mmCIF file of C-alpha atoms in Angstrom:
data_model
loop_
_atom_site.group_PDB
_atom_site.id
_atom_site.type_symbol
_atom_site.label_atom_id
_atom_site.label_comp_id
_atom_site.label_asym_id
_atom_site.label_seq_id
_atom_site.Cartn_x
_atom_site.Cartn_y
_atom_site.Cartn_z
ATOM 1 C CA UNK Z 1 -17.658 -10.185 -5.633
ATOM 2 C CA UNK Z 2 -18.421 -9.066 -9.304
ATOM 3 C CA UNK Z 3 -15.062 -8.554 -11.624
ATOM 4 C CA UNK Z 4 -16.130 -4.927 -11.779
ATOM 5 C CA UNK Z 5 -15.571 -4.739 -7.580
ATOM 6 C CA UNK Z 6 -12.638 -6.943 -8.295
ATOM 7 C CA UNK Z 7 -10.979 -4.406 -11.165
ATOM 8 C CA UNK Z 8 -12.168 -1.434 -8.749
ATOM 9 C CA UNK Z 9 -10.693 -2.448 -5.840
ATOM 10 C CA UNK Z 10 -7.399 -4.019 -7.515
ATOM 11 C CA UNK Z 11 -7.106 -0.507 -8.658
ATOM 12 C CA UNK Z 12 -7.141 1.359 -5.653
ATOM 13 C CA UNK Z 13 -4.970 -1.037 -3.637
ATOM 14 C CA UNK Z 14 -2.181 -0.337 -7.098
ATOM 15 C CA UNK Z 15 -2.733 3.668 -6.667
ATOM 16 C CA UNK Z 16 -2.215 3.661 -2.739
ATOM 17 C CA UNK Z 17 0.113 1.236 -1.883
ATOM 18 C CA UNK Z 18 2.311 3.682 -3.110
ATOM 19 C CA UNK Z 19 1.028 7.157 -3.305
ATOM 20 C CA UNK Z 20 1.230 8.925 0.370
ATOM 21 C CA UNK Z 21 -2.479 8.832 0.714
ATOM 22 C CA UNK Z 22 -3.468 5.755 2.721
ATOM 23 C CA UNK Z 23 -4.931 2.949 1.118
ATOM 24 C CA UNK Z 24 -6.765 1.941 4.051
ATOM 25 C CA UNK Z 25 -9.140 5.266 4.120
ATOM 26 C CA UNK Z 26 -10.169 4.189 0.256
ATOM 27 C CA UNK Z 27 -10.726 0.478 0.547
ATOM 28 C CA UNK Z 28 -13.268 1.035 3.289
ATOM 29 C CA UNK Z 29 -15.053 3.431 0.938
ATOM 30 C CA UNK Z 30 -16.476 1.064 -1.239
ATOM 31 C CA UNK Z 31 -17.614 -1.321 1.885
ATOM 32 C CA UNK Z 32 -19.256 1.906 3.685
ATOM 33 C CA UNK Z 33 -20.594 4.083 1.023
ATOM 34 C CA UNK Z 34 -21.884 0.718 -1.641
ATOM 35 C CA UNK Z 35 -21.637 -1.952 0.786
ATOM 36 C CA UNK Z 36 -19.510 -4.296 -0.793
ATOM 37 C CA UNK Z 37 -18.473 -7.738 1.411
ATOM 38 C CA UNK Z 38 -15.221 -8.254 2.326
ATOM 39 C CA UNK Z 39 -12.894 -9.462 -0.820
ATOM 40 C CA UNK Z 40 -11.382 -12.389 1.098
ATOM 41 C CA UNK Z 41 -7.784 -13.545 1.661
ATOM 42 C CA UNK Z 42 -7.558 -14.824 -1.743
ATOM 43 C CA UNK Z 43 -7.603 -11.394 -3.546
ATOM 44 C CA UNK Z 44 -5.808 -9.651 -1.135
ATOM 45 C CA UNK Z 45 -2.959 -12.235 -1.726
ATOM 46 C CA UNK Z 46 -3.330 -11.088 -5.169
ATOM 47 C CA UNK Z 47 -3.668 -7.500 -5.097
ATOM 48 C CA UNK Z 48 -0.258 -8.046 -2.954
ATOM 49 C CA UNK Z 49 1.574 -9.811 -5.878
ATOM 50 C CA UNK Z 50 0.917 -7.619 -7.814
ATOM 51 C CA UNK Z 51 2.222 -4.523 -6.318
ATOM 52 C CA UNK Z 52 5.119 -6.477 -5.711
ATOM 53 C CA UNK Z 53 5.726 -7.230 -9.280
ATOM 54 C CA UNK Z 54 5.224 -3.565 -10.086
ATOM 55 C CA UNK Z 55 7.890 -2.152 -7.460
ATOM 56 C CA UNK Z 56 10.330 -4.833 -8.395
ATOM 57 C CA UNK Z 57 10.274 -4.385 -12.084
ATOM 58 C CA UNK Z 58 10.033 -0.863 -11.777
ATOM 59 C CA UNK Z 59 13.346 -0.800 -9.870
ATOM 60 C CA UNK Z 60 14.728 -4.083 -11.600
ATOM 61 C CA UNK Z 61 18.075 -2.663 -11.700
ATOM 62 C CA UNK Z 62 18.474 -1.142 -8.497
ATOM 63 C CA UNK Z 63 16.806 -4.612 -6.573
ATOM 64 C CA UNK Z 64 19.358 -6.114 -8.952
ATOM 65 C CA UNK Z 65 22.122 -4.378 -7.950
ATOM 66 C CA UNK Z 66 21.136 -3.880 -4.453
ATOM 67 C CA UNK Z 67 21.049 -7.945 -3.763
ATOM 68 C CA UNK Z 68 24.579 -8.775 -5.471
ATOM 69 C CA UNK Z 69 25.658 -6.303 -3.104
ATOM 70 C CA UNK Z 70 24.066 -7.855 -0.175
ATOM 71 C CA UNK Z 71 25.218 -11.016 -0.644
ATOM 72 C CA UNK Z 72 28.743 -9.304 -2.144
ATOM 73 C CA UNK Z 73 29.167 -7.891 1.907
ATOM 74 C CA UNK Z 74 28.134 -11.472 3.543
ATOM 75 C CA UNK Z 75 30.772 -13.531 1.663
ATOM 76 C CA UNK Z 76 33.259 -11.121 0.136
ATOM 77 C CA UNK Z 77 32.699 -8.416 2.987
ATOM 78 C CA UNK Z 78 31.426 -6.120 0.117
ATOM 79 C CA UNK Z 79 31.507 -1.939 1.151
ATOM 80 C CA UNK Z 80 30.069 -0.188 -1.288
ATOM 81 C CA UNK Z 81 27.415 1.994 -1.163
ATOM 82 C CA UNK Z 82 24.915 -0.366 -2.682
ATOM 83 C CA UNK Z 83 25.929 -3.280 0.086
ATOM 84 C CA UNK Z 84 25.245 -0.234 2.551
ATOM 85 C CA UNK Z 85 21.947 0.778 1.460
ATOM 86 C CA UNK Z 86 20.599 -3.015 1.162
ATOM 87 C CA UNK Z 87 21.456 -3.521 4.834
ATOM 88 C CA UNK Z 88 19.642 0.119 6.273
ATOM 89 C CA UNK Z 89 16.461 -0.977 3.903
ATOM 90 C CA UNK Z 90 16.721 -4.494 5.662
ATOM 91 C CA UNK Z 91 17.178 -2.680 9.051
ATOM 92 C CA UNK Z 92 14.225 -0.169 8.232
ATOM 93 C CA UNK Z 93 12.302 -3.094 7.905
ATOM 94 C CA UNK Z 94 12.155 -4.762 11.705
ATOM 95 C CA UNK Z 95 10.669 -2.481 13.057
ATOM 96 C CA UNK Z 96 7.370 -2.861 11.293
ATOM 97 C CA UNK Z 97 7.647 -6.921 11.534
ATOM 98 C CA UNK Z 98 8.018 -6.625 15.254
ATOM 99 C CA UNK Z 99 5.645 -4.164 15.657
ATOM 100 C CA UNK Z 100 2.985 -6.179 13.833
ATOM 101 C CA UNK Z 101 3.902 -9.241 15.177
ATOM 102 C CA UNK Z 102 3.093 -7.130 19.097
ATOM 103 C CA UNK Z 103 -0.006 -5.368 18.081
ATOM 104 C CA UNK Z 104 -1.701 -7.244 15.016
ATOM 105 C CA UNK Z 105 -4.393 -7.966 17.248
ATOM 106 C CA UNK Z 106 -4.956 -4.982 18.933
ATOM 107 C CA UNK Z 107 -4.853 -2.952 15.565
ATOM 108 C CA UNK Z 108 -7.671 -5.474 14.539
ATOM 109 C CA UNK Z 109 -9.418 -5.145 17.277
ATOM 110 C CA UNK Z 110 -9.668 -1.644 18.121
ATOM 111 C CA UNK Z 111 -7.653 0.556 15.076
ATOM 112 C CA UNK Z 112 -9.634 -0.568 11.848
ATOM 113 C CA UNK Z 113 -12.433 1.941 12.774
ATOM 114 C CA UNK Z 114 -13.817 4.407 10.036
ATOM 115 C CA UNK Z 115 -13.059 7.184 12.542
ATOM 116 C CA UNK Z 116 -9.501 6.443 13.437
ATOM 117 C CA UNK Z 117 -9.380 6.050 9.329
ATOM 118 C CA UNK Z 118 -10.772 9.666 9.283
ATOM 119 C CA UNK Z 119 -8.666 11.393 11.956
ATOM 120 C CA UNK Z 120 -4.987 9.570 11.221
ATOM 121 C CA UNK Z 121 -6.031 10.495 7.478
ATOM 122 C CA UNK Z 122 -5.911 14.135 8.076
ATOM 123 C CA UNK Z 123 -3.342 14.517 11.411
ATOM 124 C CA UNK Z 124 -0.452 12.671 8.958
ATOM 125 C CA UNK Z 125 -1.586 14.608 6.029
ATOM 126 C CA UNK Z 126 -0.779 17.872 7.762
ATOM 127 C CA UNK Z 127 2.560 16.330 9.716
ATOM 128 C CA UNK Z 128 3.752 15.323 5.828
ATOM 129 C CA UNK Z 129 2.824 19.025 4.949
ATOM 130 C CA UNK Z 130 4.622 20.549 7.619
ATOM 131 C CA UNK Z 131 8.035 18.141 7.197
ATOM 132 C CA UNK Z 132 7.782 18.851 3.495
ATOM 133 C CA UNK Z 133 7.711 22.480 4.492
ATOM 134 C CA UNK Z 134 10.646 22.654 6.258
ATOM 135 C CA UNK Z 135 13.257 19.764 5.132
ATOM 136 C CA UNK Z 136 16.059 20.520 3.488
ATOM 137 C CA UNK Z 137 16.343 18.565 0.577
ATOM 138 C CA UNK Z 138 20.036 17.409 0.612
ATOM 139 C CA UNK Z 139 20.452 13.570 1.087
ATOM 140 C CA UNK Z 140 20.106 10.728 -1.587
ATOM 141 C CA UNK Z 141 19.174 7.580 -0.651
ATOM 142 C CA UNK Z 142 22.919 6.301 0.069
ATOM 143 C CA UNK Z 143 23.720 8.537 2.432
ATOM 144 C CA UNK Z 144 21.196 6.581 5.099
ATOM 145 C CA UNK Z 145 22.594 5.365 8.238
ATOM 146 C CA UNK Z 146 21.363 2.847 10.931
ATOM 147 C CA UNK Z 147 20.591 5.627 12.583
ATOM 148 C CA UNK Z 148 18.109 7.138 9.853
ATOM 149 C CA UNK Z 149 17.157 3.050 8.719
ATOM 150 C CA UNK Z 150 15.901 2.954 12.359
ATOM 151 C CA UNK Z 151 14.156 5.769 12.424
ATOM 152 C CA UNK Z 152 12.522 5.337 8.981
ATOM 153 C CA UNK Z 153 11.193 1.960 10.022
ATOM 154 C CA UNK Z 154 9.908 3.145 13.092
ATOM 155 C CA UNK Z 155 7.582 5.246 10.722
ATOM 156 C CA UNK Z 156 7.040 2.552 8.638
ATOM 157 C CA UNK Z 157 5.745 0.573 11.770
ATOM 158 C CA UNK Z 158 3.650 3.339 13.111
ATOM 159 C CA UNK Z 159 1.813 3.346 9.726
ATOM 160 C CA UNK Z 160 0.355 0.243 10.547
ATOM 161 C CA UNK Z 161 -2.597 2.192 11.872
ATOM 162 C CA UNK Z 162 -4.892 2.567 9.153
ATOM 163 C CA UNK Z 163 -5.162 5.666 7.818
ATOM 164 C CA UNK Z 164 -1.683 6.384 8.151
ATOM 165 C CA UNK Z 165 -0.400 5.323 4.967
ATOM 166 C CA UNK Z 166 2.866 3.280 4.839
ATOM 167 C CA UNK Z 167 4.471 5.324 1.891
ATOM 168 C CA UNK Z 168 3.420 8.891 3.545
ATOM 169 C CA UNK Z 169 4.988 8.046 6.793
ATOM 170 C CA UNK Z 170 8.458 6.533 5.226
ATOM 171 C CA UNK Z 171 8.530 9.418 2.938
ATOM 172 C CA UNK Z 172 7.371 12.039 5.660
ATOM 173 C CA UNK Z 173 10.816 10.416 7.746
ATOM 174 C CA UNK Z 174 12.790 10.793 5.424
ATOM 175 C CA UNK Z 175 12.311 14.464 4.607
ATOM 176 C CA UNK Z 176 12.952 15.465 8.086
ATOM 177 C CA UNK Z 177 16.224 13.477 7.616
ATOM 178 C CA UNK Z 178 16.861 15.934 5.000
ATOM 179 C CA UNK Z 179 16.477 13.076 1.916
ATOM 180 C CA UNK Z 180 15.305 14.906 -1.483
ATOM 181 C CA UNK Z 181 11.794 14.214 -2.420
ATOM 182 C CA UNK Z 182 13.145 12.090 -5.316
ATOM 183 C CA UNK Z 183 15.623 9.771 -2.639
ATOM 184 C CA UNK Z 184 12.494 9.822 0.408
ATOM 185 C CA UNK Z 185 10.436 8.344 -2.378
ATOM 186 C CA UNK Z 186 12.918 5.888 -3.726
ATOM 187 C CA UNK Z 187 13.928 4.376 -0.274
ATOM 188 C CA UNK Z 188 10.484 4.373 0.600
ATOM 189 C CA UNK Z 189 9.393 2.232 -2.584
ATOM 190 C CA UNK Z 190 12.785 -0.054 -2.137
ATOM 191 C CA UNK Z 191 12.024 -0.951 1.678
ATOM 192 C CA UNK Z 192 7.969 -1.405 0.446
ATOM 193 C CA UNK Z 193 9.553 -4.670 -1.802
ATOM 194 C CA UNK Z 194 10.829 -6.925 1.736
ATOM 195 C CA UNK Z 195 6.903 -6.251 3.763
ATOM 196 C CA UNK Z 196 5.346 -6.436 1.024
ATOM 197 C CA UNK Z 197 7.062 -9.732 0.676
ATOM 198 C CA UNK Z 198 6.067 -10.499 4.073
ATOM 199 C CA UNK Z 199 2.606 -9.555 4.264
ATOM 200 C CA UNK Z 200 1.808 -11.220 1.377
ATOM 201 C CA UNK Z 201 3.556 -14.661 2.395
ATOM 202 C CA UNK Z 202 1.767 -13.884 5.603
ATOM 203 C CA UNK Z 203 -2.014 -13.742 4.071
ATOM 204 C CA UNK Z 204 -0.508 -16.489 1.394
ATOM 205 C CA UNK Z 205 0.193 -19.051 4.668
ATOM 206 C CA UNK Z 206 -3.376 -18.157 5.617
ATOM 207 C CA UNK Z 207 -5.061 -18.634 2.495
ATOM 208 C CA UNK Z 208 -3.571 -21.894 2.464
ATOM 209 C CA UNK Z 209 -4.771 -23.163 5.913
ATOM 210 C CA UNK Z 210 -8.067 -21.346 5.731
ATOM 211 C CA UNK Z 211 -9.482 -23.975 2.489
ATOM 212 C CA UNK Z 212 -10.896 -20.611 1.256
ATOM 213 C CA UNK Z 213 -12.149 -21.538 -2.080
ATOM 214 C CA UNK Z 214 -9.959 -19.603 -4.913
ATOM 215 C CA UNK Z 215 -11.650 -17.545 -8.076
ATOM 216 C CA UNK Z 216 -8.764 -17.678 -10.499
ATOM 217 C CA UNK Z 217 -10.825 -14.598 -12.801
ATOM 218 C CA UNK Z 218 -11.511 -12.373 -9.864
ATOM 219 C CA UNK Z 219 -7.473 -13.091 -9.006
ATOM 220 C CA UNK Z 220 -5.945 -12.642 -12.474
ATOM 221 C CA UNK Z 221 -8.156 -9.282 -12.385
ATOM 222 C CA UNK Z 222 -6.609 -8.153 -8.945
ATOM 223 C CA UNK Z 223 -2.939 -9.203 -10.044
ATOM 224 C CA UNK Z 224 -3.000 -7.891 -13.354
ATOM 225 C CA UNK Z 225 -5.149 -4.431 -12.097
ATOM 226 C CA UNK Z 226 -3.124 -3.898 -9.207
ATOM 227 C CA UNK Z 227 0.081 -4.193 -11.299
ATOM 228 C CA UNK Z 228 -0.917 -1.952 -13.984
ATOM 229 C CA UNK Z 229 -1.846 0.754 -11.588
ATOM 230 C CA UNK Z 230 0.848 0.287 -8.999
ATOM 231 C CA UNK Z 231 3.370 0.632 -11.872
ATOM 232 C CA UNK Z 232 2.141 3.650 -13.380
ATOM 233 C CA UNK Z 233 1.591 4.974 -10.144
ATOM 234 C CA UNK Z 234 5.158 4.918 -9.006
ATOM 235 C CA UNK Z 235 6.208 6.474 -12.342
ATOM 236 C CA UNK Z 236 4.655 9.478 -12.357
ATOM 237 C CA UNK Z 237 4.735 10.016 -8.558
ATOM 238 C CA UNK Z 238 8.106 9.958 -9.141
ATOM 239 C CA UNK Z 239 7.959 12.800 -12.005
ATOM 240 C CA UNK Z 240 5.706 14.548 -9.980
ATOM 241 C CA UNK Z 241 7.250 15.244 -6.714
ATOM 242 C CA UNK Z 242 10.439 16.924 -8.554
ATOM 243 C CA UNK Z 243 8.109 19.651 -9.625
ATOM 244 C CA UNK Z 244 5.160 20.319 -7.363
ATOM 245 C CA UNK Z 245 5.938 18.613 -3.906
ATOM 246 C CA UNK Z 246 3.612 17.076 -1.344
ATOM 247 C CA UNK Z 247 0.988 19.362 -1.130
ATOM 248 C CA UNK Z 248 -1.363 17.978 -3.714
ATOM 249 C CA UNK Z 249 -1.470 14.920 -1.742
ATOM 250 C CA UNK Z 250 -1.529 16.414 1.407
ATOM 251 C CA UNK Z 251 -4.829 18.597 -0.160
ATOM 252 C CA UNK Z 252 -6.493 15.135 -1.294
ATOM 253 C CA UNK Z 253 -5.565 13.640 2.134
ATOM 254 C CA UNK Z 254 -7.791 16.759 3.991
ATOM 255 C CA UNK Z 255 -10.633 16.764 1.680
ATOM 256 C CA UNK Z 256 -10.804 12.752 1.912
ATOM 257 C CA UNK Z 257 -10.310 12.998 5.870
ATOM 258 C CA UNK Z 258 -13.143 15.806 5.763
ATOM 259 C CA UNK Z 259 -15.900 13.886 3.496
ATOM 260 C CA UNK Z 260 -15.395 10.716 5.865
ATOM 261 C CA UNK Z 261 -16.408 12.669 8.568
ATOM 262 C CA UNK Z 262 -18.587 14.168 6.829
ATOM 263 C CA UNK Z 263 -20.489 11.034 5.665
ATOM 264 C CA UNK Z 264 -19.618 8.982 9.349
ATOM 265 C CA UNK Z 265 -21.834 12.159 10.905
ATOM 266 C CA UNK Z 266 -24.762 11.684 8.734
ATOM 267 C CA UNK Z 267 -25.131 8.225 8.653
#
């Protein structure tokens, strides 16, 4: 790896992890269209810290808020709206753990094709059309239920097909709950912060065990790249889906479902 794959890729994983658009579908573009190796488990920890660090500080005072809560309802039995919504992101986030924990192999073995990328890429770009087309638009983020957490996570697990994208499937949920744009976004960016958490410890416990050998320039570039983007990302996706809705992403999500097709039939 070069620190111009490094910066490239770092950036990428800080524009996707977010944006409904699947990150998966544009990391294997560089492997399949320049042939770049694998970046290892050691960059991949790091392009997860620093996502993390960008959601978290971006939402400092609602994580903030959100944990005194938490802990406010365990040992002062705490009922507020913030306690609440920190136990429904918790909830939304089982599903996905179990659900890897079932299939991690399977999804390894058979899912993490270029043409499941392909087709998943453009079959959840037009189901996020379509729910964006018809929801409603009333709920905030508070307003979620164990019914809806459930539900929400259940997409959230489901996304673990690449191609999918975990932020277009939470978000996609939530509008046909009838969550605002704004609110579908924000609960979707909120319950990234716990699997993040756990995916990263997850590849961290690996790295560890593996005796991979550890490039601290190629991992300052992926945390620092990775946090940059991720950041600025959430920002103006944030701005943006107030005024023009999905369908610019769901556009990008055809065209880049089309051209890997396109290139997977002539190669």
């Amino acid at each position: 790896m070069s620190y111009f794959e490094a910066f490239v890729l770092a950036l990428i994983q800080g524009l996707t992890e977010f944006l409904p658009i699947s990150s998966s579908a544009h990391l294997i573009l560089p492997s399949a269209i320049l042939g770049w190796e694998d970046q290892g488990l050691a960059f991949d920890v790091a392009v997860h810290v620093g996502t993390l660090l960008a959601v978290m500080i971006y939402f400092r005072h609602e994580v903030v808020s959100l944990l005194r809560a938490f802990f406010a309802s365990i040992f002062n039995g705490d009922r507020s709206k913030e306690a609440k919504l920190a136990w429904m992101i918790l909830l939304a986030t089982i599903p996905a753990c179990v659900f890897g924990l079932l299939m991690k192999d399977v999804i390894e073995l058979y899912l993490r094709s270029a043409w499941v990328i392909a087709t998943t890429t453009i079959v959840f770009g037009l189901l996020l059309w379509h729910v964006d087309k018809k929801a409603t638009l009333t709920d905030d983020e508070y307003q979620a239920d164990w019914k809806k957490a459930i539900f929400i996570g259940l997409s959230q697990a489901v996304a673990m097909i690449p191609g999918t994208s975990r932020s277009g499937a939470t978000i996609t949920a939530a509008l046909y709950l009838g969550f605002t744009r704004e609110a579908a976004a924000r609960f979707s960016f909120l319950m990234s912060i716990p699997i993040i958490l756990l995916a990263g410890g997850y590849l961290g416990l690996k790295l560890v065990t593996s005796g991979e050998p550890i490039h601290i320039g190629f991992l300052m570039t992926g945390i620092v790249t990775s946090f940059i983007s991720a950041y600025l990302c959430i920002h103006f996706f944030l701005k943006l889906i107030s005024r023009m809705g999905m369908m610019p992403f769901v556009i990008y999500r055809l065209i880049l479902g089309g051209a890997l097709f396109t290139f997977l039939l002539i190669n």
